[in-house]
Coordinates of C-alpha atoms and ligand atoms in Angstrom, one line a residue:
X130 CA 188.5 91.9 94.1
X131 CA 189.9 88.6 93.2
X132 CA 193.2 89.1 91.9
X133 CA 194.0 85.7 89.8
X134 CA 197.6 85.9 89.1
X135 CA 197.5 85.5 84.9
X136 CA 199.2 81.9 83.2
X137 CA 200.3 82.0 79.9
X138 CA 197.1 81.6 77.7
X139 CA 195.4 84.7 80.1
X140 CA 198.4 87.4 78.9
X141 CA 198.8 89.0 75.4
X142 CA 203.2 88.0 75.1
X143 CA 204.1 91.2 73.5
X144 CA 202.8 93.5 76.5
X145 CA 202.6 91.1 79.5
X146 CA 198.8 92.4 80.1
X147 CA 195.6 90.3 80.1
X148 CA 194.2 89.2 76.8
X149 CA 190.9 90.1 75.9
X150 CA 189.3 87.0 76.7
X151 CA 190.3 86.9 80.0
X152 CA 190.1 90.5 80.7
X153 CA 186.2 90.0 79.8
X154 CA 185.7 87.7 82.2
X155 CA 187.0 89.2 85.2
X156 CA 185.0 92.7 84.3
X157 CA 182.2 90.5 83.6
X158 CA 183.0 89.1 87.2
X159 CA 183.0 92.8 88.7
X160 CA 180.0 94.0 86.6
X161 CA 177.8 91.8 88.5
X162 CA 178.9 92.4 92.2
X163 CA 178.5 95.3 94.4
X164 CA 182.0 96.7 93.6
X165 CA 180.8 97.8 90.4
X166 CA 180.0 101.4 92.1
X167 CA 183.6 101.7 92.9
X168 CA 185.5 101.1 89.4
X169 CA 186.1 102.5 86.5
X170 CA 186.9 101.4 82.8
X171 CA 189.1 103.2 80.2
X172 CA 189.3 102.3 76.5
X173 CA 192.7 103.8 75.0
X174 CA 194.2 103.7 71.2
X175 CA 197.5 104.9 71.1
X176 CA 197.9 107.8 68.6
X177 CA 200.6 107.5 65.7
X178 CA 201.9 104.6 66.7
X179 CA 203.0 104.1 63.2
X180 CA 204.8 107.6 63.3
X181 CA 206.6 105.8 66.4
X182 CA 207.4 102.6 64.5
X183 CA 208.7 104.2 61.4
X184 CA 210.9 106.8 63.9
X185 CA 212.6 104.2 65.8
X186 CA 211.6 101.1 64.0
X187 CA 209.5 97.8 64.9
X188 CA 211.5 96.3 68.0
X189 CA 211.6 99.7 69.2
X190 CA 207.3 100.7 68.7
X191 CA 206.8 97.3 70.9
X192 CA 209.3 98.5 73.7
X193 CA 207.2 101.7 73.7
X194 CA 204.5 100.2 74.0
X195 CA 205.3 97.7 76.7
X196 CA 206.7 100.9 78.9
X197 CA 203.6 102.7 77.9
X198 CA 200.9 99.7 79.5
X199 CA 203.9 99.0 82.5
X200 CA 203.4 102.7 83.6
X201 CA 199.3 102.6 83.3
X202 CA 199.7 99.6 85.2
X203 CA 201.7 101.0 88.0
X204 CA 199.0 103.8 87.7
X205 CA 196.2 101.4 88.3
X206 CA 197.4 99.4 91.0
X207 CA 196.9 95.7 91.7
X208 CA 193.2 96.1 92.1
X209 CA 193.0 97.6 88.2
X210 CA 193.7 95.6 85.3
X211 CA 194.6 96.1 81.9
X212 CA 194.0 93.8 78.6
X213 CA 195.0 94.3 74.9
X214 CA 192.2 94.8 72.1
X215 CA 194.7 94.4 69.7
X216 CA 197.4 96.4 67.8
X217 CA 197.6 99.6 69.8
X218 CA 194.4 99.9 71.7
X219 CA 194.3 98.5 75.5
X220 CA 191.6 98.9 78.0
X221 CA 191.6 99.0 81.7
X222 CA 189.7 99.0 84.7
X223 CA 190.5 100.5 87.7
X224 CA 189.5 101.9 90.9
X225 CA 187.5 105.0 91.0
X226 CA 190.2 106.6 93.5
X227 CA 192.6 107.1 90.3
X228 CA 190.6 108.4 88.0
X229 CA 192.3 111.7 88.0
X230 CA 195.5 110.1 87.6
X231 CA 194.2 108.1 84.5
X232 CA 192.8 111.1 83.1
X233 CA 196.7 112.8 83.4
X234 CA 197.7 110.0 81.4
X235 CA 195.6 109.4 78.6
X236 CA 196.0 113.4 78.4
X237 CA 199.6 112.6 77.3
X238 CA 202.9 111.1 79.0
X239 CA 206.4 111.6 78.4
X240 CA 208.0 108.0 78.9
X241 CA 211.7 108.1 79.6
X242 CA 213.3 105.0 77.6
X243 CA 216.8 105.4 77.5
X244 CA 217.6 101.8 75.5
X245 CA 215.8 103.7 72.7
X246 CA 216.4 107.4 73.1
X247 CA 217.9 109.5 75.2
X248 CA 215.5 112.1 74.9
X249 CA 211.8 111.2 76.4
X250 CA 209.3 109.9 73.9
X251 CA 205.6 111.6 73.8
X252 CA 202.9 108.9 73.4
X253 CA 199.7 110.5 72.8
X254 CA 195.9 108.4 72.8
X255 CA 192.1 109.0 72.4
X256 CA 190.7 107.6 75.3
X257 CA 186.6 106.7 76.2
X258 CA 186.2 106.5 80.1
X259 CA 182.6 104.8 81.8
X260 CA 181.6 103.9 84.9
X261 CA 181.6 100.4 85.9
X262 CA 178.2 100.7 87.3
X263 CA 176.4 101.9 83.6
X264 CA 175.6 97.9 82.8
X265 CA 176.2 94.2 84.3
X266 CA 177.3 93.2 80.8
X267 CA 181.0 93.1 79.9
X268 CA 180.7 93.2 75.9
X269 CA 178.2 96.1 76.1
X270 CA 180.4 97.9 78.5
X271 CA 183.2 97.4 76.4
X272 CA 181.0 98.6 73.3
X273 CA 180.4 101.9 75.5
X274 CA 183.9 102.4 76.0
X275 CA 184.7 102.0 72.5
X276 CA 182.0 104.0 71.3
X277 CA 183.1 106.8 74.0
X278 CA 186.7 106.5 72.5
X279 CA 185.5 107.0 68.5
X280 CA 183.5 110.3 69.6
X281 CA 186.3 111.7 71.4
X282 CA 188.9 110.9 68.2
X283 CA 186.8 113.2 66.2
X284 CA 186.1 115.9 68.7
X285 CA 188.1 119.1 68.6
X286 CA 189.2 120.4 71.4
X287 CA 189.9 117.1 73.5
X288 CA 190.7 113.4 72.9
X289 CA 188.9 111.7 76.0
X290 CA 185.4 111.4 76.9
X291 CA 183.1 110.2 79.7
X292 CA 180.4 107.5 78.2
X293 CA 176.9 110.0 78.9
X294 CA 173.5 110.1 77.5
X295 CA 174.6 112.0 74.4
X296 CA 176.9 109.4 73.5
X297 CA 174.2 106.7 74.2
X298 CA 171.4 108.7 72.1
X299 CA 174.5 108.4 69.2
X300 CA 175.0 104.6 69.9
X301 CA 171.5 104.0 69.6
X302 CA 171.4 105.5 66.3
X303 CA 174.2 104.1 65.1
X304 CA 172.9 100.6 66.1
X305 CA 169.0 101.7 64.0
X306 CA 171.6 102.8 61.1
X307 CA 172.8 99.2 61.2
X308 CA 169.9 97.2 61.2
X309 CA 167.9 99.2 58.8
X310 CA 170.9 99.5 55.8
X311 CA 170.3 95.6 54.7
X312 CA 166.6 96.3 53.3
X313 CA 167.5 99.9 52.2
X314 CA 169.9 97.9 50.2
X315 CA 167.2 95.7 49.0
X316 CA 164.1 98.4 48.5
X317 CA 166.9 100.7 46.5
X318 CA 166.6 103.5 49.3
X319 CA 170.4 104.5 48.0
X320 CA 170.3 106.6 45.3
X321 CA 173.6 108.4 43.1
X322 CA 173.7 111.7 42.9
X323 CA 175.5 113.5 40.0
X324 CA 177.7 116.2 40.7
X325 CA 179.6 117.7 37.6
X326 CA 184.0 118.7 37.3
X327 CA 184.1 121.2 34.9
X328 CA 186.8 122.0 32.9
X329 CA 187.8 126.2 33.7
X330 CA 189.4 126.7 29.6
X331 CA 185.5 126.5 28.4
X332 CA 183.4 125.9 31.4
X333 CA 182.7 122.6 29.7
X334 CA 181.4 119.1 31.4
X335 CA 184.4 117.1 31.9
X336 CA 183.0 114.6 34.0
X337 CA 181.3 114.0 37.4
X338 CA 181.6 112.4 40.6
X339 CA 179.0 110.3 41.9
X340 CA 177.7 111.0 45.6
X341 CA 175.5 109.0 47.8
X342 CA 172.2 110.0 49.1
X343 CA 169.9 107.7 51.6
X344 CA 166.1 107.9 50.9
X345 CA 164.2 106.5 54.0
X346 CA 160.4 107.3 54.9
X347 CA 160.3 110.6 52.8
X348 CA 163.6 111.6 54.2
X349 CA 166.8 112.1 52.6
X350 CA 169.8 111.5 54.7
X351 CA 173.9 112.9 53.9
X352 CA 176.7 110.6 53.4
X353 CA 177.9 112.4 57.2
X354 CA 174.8 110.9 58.5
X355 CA 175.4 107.1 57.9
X356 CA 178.6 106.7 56.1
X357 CA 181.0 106.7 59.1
X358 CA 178.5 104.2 60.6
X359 CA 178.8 101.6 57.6
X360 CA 182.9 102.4 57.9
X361 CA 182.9 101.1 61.3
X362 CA 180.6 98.1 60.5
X363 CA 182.5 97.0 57.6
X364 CA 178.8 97.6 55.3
X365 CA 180.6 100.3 53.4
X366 CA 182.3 98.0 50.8
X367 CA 178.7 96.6 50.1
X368 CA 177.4 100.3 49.5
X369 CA 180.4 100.9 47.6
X370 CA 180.0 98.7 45.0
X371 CA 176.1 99.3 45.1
X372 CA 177.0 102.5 44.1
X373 CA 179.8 101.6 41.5
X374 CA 177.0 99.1 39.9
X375 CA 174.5 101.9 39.2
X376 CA 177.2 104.1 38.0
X377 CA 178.0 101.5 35.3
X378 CA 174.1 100.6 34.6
X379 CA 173.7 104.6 34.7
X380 CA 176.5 104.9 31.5
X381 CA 175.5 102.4 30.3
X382 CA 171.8 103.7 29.7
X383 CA 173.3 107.0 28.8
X384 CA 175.7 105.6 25.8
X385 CA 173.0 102.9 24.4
X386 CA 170.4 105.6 24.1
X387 CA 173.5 107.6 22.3
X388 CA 174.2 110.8 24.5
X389 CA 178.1 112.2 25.1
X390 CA 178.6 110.2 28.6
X391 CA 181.5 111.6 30.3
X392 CA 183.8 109.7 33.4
X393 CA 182.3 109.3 37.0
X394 CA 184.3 108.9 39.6
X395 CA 183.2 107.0 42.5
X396 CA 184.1 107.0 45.5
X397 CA 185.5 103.8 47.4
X398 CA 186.4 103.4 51.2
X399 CA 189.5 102.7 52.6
X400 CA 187.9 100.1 54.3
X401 CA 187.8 97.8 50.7
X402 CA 191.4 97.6 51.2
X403 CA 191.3 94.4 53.1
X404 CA 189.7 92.2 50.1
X405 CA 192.4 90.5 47.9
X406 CA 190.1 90.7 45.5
X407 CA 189.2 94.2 45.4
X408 CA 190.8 95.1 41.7
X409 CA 189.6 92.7 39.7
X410 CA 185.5 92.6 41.7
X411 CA 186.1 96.8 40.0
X412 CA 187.3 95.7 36.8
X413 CA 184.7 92.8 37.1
X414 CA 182.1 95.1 37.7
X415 CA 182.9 97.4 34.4
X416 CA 183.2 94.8 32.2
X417 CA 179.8 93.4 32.7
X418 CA 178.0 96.3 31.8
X419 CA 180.6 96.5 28.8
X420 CA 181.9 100.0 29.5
X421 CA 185.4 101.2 27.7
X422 CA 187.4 101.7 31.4
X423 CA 188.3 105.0 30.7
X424 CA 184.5 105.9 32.1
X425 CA 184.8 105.3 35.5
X426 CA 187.4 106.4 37.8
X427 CA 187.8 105.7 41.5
X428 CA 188.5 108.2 44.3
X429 CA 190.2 107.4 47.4
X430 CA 191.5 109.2 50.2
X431 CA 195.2 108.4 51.5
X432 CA 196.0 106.3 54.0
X433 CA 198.2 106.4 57.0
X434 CA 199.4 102.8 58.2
X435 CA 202.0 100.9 56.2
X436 CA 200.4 97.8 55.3
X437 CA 197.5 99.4 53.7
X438 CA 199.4 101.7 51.8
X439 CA 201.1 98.8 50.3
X440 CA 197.6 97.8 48.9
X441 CA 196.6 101.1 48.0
X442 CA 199.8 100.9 45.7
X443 CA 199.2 97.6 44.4
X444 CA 195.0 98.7 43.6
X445 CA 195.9 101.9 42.2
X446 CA 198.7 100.4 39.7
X447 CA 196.5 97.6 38.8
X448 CA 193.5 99.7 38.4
X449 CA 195.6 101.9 36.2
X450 CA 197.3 99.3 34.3
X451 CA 193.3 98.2 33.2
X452 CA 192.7 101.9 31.8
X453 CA 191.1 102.8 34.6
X454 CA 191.9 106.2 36.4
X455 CA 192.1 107.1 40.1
X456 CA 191.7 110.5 42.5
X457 CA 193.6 110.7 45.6
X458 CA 190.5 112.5 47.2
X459 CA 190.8 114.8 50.2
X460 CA 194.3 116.3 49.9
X461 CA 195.1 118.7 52.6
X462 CA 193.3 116.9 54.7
X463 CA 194.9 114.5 57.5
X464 CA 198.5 113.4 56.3
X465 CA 199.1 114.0 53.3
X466 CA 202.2 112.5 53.0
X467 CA 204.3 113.3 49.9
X468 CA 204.9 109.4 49.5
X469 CA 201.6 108.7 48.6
X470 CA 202.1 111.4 45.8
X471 CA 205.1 110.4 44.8
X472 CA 205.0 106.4 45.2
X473 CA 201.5 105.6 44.1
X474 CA 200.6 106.1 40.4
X475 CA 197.5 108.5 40.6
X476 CA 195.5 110.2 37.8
X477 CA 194.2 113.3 40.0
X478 CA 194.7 115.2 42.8
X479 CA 191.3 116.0 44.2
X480 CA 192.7 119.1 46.4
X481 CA 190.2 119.4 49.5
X482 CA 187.7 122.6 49.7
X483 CA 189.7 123.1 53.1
X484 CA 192.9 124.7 51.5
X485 CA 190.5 126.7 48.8
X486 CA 191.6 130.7 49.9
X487 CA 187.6 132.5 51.0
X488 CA 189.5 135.6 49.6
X489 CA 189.3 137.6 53.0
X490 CA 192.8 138.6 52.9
X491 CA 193.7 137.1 56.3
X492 CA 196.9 135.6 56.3
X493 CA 195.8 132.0 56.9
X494 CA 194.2 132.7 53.4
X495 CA 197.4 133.6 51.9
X496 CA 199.2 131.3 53.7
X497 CA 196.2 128.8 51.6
X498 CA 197.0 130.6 48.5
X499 CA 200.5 129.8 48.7
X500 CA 200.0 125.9 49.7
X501 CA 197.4 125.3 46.8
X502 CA 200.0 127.1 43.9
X503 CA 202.2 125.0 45.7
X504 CA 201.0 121.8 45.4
X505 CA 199.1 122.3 41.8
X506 CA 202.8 123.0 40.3
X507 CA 204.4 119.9 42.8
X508 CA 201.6 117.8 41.3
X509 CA 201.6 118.8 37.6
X510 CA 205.7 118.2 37.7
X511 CA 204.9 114.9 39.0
X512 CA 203.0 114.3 36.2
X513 CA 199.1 114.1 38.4
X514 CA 196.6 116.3 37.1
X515 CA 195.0 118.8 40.2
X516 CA 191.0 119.0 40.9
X517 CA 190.1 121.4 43.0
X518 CA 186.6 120.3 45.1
X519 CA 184.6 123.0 46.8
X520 CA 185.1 126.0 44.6
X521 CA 182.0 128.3 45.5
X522 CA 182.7 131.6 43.8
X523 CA 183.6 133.3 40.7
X524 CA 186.9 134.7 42.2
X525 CA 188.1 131.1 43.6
X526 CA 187.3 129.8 40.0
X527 CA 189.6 132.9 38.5
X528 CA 192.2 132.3 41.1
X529 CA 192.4 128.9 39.9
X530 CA 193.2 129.4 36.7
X531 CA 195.7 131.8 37.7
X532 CA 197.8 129.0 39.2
X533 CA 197.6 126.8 36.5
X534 CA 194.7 124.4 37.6
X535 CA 192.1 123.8 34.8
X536 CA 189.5 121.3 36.8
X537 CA 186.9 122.3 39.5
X538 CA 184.4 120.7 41.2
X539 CA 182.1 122.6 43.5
X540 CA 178.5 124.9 44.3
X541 CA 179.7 127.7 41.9
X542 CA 179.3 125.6 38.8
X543 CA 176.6 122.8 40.2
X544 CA 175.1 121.0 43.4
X545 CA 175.2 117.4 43.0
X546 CA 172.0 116.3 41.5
X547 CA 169.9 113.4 40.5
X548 CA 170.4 111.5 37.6
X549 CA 166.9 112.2 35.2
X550 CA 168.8 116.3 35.9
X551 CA 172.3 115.1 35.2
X552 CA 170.8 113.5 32.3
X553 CA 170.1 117.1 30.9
X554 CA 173.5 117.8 30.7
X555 CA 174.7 115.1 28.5
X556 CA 174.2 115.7 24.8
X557 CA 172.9 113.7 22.6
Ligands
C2E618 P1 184.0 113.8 48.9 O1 184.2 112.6 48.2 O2 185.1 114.7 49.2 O3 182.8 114.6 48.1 C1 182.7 115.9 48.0 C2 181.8 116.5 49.0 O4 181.9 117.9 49.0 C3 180.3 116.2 48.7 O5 179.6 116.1 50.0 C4 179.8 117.4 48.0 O6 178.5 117.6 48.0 C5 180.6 118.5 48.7 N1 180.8 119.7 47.9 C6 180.9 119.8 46.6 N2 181.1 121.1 46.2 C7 181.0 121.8 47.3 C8 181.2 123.2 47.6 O7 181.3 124.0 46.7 N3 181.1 123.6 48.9 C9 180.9 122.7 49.9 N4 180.9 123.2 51.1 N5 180.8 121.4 49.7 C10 180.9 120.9 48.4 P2 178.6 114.9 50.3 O8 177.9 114.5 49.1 O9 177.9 115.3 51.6 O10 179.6 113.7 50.6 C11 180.5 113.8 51.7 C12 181.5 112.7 51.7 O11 180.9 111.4 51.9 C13 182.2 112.5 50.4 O12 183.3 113.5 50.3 C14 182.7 111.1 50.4 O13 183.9 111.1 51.2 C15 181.6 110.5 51.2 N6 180.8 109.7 50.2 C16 179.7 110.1 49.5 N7 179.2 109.1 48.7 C17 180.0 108.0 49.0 C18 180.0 106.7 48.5 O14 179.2 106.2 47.7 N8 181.0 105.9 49.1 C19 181.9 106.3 50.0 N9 182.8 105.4 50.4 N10 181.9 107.6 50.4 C20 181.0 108.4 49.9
MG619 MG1 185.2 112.1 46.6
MG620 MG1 186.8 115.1 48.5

């Protein structure tokens, strides 16, 4: 293979290895020649990186990291190479002969770096392996990789995979997903579906959160089906506010034609985090269809990486500051750290289904039990309201009360429905 020694503008200066650009071209150089059959690529993100950075601080993370690519590189030999994506992901390519030794590392290593502990620091990935040989094109090998690496993040019981057909038959939806979500935009295929909180005191409507639903050639799709699609194509923020705009025409139908509208939260994706003009599009957004803040509410789950929790702090305050209230949705799931409780000014606690005790008497359900009292009291002292999402039977809604939380959300009390249904519910 020819092995170009790397100038300046080739290497990413934090790490030392090839930047992307570079790194494209020489796979783009192997992809075409007969040594194809004889490589291998690797797509890695680091896990926790910001657990790393916060432990030992900034100077520190980088030193990991540059010990972390040095001993893959020393893995790979001089006929692999390795190039930064960005942040903490890397990919490399190497030959076939060390694949076993690649899969030992992205399965975990223990890098001894004395300069910033004396103990031996664990650096964990998710990893997406293909053969060289699967294309002749760089970017769509790269893609495959990538794609390999997601899947593998959100599988259970391992965190590297092989790029195979299933992941190709995914890939190829994902890509249909894509190009058909601009005209379901346009032809309305999106439609909000209604699921009601209930207050546990009276069993009375207390509000309801709204929940996407994708109609396409006499089908309806899940959120599960598409919306971790969108989140990876950046669409999401588009659907979000689709949504949050028939919310707000919704109410405002509801309160001209006089009936008791009660709050909808929606739902909003981390991934709006990035737009500086995120608050006031929201506030924007109310406004037009003239509706007192206090009827829309925004749910959104945590986050893990400093920068956006900065702007998760600065939305929710603002939002807040503008009447408007906001769930931290999904607690229990993840991290939940206690700083996002504590630092960011939430209304509700939306307590995930996950940490709802079945009422089997097991002890991981009275271990649940204890977490939820737990939290509810932690939450309440705190001065956040707890919602509890999934409740499914009569005893989980009398357990509830039992601890102190008053809101539910779940199957026992109502599926999420369509509107003209949800209408039914609201008195005139
Ligand atoms: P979520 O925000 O946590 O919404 C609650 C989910 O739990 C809904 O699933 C709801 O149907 C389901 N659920 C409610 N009660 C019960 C119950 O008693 N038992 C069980 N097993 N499930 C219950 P759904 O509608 O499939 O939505 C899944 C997720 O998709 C939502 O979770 C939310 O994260 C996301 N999502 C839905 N619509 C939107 C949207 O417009 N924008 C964004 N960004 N995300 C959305
Ligand atoms: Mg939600
Ligand atoms: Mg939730």
């Amino acid at each position: 293979m020819n092995q170009n020694q790397g100038h300046l503008e080739r290497l990413d200066l934090q790490t030392g290895v090839y930047s992307l650009e570079y790194a494209l071209d020489r796979l783009q150089q192997l992809a075409s020649s007969p040594e194809a059959d004889n490589y291998d690529g690797v797509s890695i993100n680091i896990t926790g990186m910001t657990i790393l950075n916060n432990r030992f601080g900034m100077d520190n993370g980088t030193r990991i990291l540059q010990v972390y690519v040095r001993s893959l590189q020393d893995l790979i030999g001089p006929d692999g190479f390795l190039a930064r994506l960005g942040g903490d992901r890397f990919f490399a390519v190497y030959p076939r002969e060390h694949r076993d030794q690649v899969i030992a590392f992205v399965k975990g290593v223990d890098l001894r770096i004395p300069e910033v502990t004396s103990k031996t620091v664990r650096v964990n990935c998710s990893a997406g392996f293909i053969r060289i040989s699967e294309d002749r094109n760089a970017a769509s090998l790269l893609d495959a990789m990538n794609a390999a690496r997601r899947i593998a993040k959100f599988r259970e019981n391992t965190t590297w995979l092989f790029y195979d057909d299933e992941i190709r038959r995914k890939l190829l939806y994902e890509r249909q997903v894509e190009a058909m979500f601009s005209s379901a935009v346009e032809q309305e295929e999106f439609q909000v579906y209604y699921q009601p909180k209930v207050e546990l005191h009276r069993y009375h409507l207390f509000g309801a959160e709204a929940l996407c639903r994708w109609f396409h050639e006499g089908r309806m799709m899940m959120p599960a089906d598409f919306i971790p699609v969108l989140e990876r194509n950046g669409s999401i923020c588009e659907l979000d506010f689709y949504i949050l705009e028939h919310v707000c025409r919704d109410i405002r139908g509801w309160l001209d034609e006089g009936r008791k509208a009660v709050c909808v939260s929606v739902n909003l994706s981390r991934c709006n985090l990035g737009d500086p003009e995120l608050k006031n599009r929201i506030i924007g957004t109310i406004e037009r269809y003239d509706l007192p803040p206090g009827m829309v509410e925004i749910e959104i789950t945590e986050t893990t990486s400093d920068v956006s929790f900065h702007e998760l702090q600065k939305l929710v305050s603002g939002l807040r500051e503008a009447g408007i209230s906001c769930s931290m949705d999904d607690f229990g799931t993840g991290y939940s750290s206690m700083s996002a409780l504590s630092e960011i000014p939430w209304t509700y606690l939306k307590i995930d289904k996950s940490l709802v005790p079945v009422g089997n008497g097991e002890p991981e359900d009275e271990k649940r039990k204890i977490l939820i009292r737990s939290i509810v009291s932690m939450a309440e002292a705190l001065g956040i309201s707890c919602i509890t999402e999934g409740v499914e039977t009569l005893n989980q809604s009398v357990f509830l009360k039992s601890i102190d939380c008053y809101l539910a959300q779940g199957f026992f009390f109502d599926r999420p429905m369509e509107k003209k249904e949800f209408e039914t519910r609201l008195k005139k």
